[in-house]
Coordinates of C-alpha atoms and ligand atoms in Angstrom, one line a residue:
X1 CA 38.7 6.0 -2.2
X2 CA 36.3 7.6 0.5
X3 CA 34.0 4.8 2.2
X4 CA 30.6 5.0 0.5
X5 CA 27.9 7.4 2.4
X6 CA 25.4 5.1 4.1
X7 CA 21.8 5.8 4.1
X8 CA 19.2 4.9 6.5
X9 CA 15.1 4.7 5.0
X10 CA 12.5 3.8 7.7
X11 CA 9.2 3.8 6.4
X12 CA 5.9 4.5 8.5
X13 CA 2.1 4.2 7.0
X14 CA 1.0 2.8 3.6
X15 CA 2.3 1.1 0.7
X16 CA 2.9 4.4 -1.2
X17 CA 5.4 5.5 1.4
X18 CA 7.2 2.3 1.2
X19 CA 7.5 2.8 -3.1
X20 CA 8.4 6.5 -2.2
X21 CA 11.5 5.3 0.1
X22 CA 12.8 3.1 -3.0
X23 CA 12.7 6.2 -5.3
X24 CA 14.3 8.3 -2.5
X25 CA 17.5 5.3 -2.4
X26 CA 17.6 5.6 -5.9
X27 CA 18.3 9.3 -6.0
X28 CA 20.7 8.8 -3.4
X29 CA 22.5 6.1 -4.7
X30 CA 23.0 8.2 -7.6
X31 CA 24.9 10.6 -5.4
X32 CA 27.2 7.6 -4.0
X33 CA 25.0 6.7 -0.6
X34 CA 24.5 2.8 -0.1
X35 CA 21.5 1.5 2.2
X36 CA 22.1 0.1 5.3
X37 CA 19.8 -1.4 7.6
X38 CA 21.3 -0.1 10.4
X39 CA 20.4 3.4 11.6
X40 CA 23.6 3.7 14.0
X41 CA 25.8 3.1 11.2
X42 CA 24.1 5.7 8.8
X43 CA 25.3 9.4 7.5
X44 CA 21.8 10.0 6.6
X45 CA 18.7 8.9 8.3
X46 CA 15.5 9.4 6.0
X47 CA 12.1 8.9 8.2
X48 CA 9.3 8.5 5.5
X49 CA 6.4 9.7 7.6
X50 CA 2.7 9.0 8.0
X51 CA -0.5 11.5 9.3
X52 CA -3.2 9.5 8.8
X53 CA -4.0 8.5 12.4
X54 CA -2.9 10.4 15.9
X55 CA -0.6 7.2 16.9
X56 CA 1.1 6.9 13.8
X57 CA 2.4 10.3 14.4
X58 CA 3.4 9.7 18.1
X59 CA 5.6 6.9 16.6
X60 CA 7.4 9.1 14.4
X61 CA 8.2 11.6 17.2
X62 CA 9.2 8.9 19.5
X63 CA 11.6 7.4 16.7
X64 CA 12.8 11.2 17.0
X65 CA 13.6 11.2 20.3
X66 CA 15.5 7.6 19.5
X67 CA 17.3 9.1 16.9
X68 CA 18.3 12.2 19.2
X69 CA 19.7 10.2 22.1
X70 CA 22.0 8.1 19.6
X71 CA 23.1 10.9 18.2
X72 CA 24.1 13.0 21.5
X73 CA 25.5 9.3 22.8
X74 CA 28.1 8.4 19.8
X75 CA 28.9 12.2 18.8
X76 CA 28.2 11.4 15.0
X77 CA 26.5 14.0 12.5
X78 CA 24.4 12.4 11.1
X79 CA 21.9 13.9 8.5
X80 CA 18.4 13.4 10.0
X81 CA 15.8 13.8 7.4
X82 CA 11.5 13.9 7.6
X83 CA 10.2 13.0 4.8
X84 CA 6.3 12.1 3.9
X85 CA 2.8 13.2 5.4
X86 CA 4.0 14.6 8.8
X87 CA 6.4 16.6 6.7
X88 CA 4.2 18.0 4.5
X89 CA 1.8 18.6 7.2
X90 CA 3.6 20.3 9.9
X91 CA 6.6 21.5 7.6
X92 CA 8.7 23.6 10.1
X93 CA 7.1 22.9 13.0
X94 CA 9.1 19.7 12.7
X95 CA 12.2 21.8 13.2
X96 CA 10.8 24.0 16.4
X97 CA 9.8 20.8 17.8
X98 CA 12.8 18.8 17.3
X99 CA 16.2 20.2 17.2
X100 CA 17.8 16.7 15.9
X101 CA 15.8 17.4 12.9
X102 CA 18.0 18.8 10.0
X103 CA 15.5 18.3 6.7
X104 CA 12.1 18.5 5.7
X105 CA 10.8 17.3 2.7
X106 CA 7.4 17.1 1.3
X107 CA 6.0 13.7 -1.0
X108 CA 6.0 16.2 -4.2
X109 CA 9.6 17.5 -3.8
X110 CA 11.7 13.8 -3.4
X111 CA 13.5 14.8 -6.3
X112 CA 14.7 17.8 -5.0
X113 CA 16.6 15.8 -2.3
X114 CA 19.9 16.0 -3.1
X115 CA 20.0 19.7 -3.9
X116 CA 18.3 20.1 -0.4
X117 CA 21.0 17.8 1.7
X118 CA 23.7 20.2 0.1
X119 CA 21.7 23.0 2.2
X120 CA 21.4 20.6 4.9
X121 CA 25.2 20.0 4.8
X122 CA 25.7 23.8 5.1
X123 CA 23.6 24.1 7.9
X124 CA 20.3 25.6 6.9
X125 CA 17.7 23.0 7.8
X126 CA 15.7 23.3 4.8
X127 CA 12.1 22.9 4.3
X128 CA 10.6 21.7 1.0
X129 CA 7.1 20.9 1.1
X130 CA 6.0 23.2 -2.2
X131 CA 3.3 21.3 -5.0
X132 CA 5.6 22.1 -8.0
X133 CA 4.9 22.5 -11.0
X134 CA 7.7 20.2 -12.5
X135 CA 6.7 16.3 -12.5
X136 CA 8.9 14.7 -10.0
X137 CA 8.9 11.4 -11.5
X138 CA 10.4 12.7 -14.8
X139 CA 13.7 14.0 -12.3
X140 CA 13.5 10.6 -10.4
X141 CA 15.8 7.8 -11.4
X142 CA 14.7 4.4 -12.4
X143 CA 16.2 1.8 -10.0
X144 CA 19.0 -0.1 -10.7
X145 CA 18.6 -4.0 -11.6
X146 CA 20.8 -4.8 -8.8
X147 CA 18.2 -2.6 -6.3
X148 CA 14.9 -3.9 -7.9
X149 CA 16.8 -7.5 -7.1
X150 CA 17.0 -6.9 -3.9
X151 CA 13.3 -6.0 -3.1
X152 CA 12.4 -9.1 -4.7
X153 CA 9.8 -10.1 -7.2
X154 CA 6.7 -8.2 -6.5
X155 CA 7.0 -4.6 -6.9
X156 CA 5.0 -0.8 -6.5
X157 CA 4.4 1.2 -9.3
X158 CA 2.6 4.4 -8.2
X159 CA -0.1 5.7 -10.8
X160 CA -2.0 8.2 -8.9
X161 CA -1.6 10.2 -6.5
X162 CA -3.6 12.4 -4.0
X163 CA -7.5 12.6 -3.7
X164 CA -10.5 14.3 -4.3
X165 CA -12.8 12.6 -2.1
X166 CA -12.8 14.6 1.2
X167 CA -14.2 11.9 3.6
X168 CA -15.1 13.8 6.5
X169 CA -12.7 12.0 9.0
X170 CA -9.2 12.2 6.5
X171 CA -6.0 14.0 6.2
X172 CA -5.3 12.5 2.7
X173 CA -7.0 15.2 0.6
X174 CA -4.5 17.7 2.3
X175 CA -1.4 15.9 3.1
X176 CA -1.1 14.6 -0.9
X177 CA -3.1 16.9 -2.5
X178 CA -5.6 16.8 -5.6
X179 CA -5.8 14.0 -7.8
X180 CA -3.1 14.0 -10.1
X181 CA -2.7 10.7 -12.6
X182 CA 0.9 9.6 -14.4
X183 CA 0.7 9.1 -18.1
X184 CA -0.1 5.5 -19.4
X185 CA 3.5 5.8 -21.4
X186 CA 5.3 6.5 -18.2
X187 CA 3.7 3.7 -15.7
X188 CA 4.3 1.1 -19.0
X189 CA 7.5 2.2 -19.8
X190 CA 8.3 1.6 -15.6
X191 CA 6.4 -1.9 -15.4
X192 CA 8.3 -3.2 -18.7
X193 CA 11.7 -2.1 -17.3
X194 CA 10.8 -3.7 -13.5
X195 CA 9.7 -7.0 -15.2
X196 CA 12.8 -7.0 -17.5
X197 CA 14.9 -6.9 -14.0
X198 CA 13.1 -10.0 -12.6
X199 CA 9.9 -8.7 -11.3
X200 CA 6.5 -10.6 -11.8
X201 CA 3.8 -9.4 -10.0
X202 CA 3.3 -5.7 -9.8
X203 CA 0.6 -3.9 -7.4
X204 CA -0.4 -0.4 -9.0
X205 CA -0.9 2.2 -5.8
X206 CA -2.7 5.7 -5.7
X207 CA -4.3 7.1 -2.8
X208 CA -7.8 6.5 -4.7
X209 CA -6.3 4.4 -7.6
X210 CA -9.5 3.1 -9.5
X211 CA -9.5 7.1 -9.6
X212 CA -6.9 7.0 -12.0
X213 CA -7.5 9.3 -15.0
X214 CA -3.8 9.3 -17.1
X215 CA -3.3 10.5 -20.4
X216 CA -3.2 7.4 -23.2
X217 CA -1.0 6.8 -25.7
X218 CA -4.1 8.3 -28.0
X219 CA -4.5 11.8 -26.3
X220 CA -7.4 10.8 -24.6
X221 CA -8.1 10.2 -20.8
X222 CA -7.6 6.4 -19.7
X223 CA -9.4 5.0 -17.0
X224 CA -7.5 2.0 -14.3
X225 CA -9.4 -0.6 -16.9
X226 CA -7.4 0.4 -19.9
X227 CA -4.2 1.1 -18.3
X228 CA -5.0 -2.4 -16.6
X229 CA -5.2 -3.9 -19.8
X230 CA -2.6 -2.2 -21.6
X231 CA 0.2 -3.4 -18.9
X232 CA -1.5 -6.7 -19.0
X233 CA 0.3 -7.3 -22.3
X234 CA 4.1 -7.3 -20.6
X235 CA 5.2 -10.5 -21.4
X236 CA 6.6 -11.6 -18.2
X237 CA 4.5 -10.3 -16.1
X238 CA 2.7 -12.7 -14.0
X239 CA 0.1 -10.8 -11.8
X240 CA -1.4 -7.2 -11.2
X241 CA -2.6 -5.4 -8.3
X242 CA -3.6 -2.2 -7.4
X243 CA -4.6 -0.5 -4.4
X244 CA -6.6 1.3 -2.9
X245 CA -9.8 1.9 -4.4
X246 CA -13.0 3.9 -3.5
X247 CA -16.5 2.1 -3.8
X248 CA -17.4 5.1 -6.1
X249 CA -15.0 4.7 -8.5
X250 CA -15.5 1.0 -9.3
X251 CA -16.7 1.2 -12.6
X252 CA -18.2 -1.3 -15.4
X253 CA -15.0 -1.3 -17.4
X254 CA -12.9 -2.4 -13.8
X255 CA -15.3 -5.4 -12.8
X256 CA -15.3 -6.5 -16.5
X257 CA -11.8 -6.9 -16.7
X258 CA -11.2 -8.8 -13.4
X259 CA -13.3 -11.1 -15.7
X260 CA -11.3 -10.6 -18.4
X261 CA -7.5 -10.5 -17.5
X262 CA -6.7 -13.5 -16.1
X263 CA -3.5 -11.7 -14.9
X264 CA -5.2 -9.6 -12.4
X265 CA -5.1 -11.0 -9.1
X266 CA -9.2 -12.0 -7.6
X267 CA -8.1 -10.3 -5.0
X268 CA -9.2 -6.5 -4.1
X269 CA -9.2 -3.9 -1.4
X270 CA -12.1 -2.3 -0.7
X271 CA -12.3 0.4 2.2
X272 CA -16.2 0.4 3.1
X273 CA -15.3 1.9 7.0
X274 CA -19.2 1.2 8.2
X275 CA -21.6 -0.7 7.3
X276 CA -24.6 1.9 8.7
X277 CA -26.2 4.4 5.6
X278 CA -26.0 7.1 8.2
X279 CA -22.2 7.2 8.8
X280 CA -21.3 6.5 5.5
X281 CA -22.8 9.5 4.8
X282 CA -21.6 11.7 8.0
X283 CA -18.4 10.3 6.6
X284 CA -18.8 11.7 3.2
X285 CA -18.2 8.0 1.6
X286 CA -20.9 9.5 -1.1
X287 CA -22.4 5.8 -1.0
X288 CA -24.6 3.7 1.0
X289 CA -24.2 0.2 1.9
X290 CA -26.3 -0.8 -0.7
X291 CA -24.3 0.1 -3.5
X292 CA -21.4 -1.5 -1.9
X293 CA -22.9 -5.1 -1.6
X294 CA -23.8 -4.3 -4.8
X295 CA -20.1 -3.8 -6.4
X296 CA -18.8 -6.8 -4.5
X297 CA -21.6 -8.8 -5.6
X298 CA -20.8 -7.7 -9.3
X299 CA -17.2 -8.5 -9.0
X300 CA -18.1 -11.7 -7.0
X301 CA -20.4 -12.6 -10.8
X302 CA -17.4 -11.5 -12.9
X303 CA -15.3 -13.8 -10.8
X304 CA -16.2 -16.3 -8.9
X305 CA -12.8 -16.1 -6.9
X306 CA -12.9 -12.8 -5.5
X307 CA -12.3 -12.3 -2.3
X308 CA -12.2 -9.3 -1.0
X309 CA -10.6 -7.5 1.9
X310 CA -11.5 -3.7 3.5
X311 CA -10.6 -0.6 6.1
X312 CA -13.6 0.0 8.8
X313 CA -13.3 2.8 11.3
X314 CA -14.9 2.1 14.8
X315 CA -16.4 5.3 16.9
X316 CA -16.9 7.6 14.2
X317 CA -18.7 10.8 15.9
X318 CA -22.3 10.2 16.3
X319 CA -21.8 6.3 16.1
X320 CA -24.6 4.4 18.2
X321 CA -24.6 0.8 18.7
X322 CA -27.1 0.4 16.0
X323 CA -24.7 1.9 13.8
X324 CA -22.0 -0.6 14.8
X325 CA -24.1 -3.2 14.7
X326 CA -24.9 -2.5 11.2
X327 CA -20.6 -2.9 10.4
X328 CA -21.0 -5.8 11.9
X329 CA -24.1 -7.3 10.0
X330 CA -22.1 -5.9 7.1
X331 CA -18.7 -8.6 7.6
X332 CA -21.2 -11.9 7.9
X333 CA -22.8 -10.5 5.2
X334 CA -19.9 -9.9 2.6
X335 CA -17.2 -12.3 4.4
X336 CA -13.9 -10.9 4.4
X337 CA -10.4 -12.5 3.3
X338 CA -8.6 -10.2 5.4
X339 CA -9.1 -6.1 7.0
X340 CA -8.1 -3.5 8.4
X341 CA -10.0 -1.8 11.7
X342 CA -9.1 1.5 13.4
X343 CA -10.1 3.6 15.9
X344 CA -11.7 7.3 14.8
X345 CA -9.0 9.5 15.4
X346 CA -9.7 13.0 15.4
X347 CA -7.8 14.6 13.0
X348 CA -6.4 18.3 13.1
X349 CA -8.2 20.3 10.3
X350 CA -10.3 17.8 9.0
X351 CA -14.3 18.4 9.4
X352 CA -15.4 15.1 11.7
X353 CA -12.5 17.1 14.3
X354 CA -15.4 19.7 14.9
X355 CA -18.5 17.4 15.2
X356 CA -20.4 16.9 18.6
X357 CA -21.1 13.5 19.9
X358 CA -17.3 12.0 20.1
X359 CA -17.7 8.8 20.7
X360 CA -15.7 8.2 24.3
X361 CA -12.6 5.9 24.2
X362 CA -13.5 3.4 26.2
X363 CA -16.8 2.4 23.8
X364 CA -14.4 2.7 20.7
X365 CA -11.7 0.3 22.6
X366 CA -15.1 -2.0 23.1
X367 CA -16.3 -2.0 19.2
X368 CA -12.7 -2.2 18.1
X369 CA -12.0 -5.6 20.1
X370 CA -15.7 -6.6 18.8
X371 CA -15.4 -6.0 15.4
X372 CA -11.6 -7.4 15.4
X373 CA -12.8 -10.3 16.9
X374 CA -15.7 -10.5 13.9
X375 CA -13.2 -9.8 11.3
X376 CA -10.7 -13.1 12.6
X377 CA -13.2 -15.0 12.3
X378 CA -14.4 -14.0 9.4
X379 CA -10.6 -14.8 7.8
X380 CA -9.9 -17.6 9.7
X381 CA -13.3 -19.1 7.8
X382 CA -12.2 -17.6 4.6
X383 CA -8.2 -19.6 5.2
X384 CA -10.0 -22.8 5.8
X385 CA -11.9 -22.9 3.1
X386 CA -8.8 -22.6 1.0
X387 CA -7.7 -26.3 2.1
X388 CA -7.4 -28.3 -0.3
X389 CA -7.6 -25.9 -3.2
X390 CA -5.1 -25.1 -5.8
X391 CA -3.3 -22.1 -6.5
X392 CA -0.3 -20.6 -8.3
X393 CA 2.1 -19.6 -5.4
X394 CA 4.8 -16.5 -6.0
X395 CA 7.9 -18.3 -4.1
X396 CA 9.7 -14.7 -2.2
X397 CA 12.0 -15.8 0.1
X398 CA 13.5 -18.8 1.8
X399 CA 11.5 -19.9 5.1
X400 CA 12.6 -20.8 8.4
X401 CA 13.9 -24.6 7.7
X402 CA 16.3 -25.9 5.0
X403 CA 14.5 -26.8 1.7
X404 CA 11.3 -24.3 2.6
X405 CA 10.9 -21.2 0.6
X406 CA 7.8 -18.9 1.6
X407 CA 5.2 -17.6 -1.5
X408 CA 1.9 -15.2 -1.8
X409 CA -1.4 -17.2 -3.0
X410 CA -3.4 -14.8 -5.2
X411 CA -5.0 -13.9 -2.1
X412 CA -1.5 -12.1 -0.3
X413 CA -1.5 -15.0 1.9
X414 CA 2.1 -16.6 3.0
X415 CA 2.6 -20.2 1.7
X416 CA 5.2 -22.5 3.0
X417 CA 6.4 -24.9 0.5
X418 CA 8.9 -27.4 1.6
X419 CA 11.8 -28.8 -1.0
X420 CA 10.0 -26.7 -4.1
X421 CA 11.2 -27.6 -7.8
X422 CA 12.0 -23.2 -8.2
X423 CA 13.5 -20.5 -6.9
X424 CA 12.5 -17.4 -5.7
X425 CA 10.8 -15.4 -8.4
X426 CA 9.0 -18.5 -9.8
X427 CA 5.6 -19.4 -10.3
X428 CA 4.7 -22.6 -8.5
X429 CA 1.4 -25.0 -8.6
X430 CA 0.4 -25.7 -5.1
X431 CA -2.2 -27.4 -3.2
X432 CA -2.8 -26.0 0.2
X433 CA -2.7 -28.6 2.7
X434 CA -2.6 -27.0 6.0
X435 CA -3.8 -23.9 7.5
X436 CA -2.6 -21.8 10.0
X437 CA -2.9 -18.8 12.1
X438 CA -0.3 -16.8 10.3
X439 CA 0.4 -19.1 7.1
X440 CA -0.4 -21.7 5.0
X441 CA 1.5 -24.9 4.1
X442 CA 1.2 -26.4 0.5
X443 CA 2.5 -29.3 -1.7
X444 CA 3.6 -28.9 -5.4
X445 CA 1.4 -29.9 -8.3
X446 CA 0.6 -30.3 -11.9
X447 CA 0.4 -27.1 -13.6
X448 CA -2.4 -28.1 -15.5
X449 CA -4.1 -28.6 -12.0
X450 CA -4.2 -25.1 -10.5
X451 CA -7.8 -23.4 -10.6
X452 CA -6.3 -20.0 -10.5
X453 CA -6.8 -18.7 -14.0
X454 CA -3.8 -16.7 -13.6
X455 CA -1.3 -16.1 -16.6
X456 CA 1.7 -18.1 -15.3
X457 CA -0.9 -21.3 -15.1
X458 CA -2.0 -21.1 -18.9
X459 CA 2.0 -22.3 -19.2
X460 CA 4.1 -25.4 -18.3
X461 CA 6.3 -25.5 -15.3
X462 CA 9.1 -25.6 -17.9
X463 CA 8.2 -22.6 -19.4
X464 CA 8.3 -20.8 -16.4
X465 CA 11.7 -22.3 -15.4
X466 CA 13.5 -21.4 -18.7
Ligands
LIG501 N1 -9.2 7.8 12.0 C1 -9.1 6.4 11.9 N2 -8.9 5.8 10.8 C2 -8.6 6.5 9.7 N3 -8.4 6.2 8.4 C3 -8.2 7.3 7.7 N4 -8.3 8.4 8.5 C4 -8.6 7.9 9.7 C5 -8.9 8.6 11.0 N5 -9.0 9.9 11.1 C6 -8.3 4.8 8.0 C7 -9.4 4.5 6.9 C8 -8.6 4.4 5.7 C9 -7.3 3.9 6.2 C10 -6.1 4.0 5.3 O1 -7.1 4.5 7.4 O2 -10.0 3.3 7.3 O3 -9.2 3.6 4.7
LIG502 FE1 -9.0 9.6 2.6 FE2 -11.5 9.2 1.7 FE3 -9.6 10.0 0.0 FE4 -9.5 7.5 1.1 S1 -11.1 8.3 -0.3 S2 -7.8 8.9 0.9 S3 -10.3 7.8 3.1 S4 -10.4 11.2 1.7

């Protein structure tokens, strides 16, 4: 028997990229490769890449150069692989750049990888990053129950991809394409079989996923509400995400049925990136402010709950203080459970690359530090306030001490439970009783107790347990 091949994934970027490396390791491990978490011990290394932002990448050509030095130190030939937005981006100019490179494949063309490590194998540094025709999640395998097991009980399901949007500042609309939407069928037919292997909560992702327009069961055009509504039937299934959404796209039907499902989480991410009219609309957002206060205070009516967590982009061209005084007005005004904040960074082929007025680097490190520091607070008010309270906790893995095991509150926060009465993959009623920087601690309760209205509450502890 040969020793199995062993197969390296390091994944860079957004959530998408981390779904796309699990349906790379299941092709693979069709063709007899076994992950490993070690690079240095890997036939093939697959970096799964990201473009959205100049540092991100920097890091994947100075993983690169990593990558090179081992290789010319311990003699090995290891495959090395680009996968992702960098790939489809710079396509061979990965290959003039870096010699170590030996494969480069596109998002769209993942299940073309085995045909394309044969070439690689032969020597011909291949480079896939064609939009074809064929749907590459009908060539992709399903994973294995033993490999959804090991990713534990919250899972990705990718509905949508690419984007129509074209905000001034983005790569996305290039890198991944037009909007394209999976069929309702499909996503089902994918959720029923991850909750069948132990999964419970599920986050649906798409570049601009409350864009999702699929094809239902019907023949007609479903929207994210429907195909939110449909999955939220899966017995078993304890808790629904999705990410990320665009402002424009929240619809009536999407705020009605965070009132609705109980099973969707009253938790959202909402890029906003400014809170001044005028960028917004240098940015191409196509909304103002207004209408964003006005969604969140919507889904804020339809569930009392929500919280709500967002992207903002400091130093946007033509930002003035006023401007970023206005992003700041914005985060007292909305509160935020948790966020994201960047830097502008100017972005090859993308319009905001030609516009005057860059705003220097030494006001955007200023604003970033201010409006990071505005954002803490803003979460660390939003943790505190969750003393006390009483939520449904998704146990995920054992903690640091004997008897602790570490869970998400609806809100993606970490939750350590000492000695709890379940296992990983259970539903558990805690009260949060301490708050720190980085996580909460929590004792169990009563079921009947927890004010989430989340499915797994409606039923005993018993239940859940059987
Ligand atoms: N510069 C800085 N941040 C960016 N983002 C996207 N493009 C850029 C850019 N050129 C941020 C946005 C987006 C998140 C995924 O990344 O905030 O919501
Ligand atoms: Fe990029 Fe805007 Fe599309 Fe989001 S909505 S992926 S920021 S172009």
């Amino acid at each position: 028997m040969h020793e199995p091949r062993k197969l390296y994934v390091k994944s860079f970027g957004c959530q998408m990229n981390v779904y796309d490396s699990h349906r790379m390791a299941d092709t693979l491990a069709k063709e007899g490769y076994v992950e490993t978490q070690d690079p240095a011990d890997a036939d093939l290394v697959i970096l799964n890449t990201c473009h959205i932002r100049e540092k991100a990448v920097d890091k994947v050509y100075s993983e690169l150069g990593r990558l090179r030095k081992a290789k010319q130190e311990d003699g090995r030939d290891t495959i090395i692989a680009v996968a992702g937005c960098v790939a489809q981006a710079e396509g061979a100019e990965i290959l003039r750049r870096t010699p170590v490179v030996d494969l480069v494949v596109g998002p769209q063309s993942y299940h073309r990888l085995p045909e394309l490590l044969a070439q690689a194998k032969a020597g011909a540094r291949p480079v896939d990053t064609e939009f074809p025709t064929e749907d590459k999640f009908d060539h992709l395998p399903a994973p294995s129950a033993a490999a959804t097991r090991s990713r534990g009980p919250t899972a990705f399901v990718t509905v949508q991809e690419g984007c129509d949007k074209f905000c001034t500042f983005c790569v996305v609309p290039y890198t991944r394409g037009s909007e394209v939407s999976r069929p309702v069928l499909k996503i089902v037919d994918e959720a029923r079989r991850l909750v069948d292997q132990g999964v419970r909560e599920i986050t649906l992702i798409g570049q601009n996923v409350n864009g999702f327009h699929g094809e239902g069961p019907d023949g007609k055009t479903w929207g994210l509400a429907a195909l939110v509504e449909r999955l939220a039937q899966i017995e078993g299934l304890a808790r629904l995400r999705y990410t990320t959404s665009h402002p424009r796209d929240m619809d009536d039907a999407l705020i009605a049925a965070h009132r609705d499902l109980p099973v969707l989480m009253p938790y959202l991410h909402l890029p906003v990136q400014s809170g001044s009219d005028r960028i917004l609309a240098a940015m191409n957002r196509r909304h103002g402010r207004e209408l964003f206060v006005d969604i969140i205070a919507r889904l804020r009516d339809a569930r009392p709950d929500m919280a709500l967590s967002s992207d903002f982009i400091v130093g946007f061209p033509g930002e003035t203080e006023e401007d970023f005084q206005a992003t700041l007005d914005l985060v007292d005004q909305i509160g935020f459970a948790s966020a994201y904040s960047f830097k502008y960074s100017t972005r090859p082929g993308t319009p905001a690359a030609g516009y005057g007025a860059q705003v220097p680097e030494e006001v955007k490190t200023d604003r970033l530090a201010r409006l990071h520091a505005r954002l803490e607070a803003s979460k660390t008010a939003f943790d505190a306030g969750c003393k006390g309270r009483r939520f449904d906790i998704l146990l995920e893995k054992p903690g640091r001490l004997p008897g602790q095991l570490i869970g998400r509150s609806p809100y993606l926060q970490s939750v350590v439970v000492t000695a709890p009465p379940a296992g990983i993959g259970e539903l558990l009623a805690v009260e949060i009783t301490e708050v720190g920087p980085n996580s909460l601690a929590g004792r169990v309760v009563e079921h009947q107790d927890v004010e989430d209205r989340g499915l797994a509450s409606d039923r005993p502890l018993a239940a859940m347990e059987a």
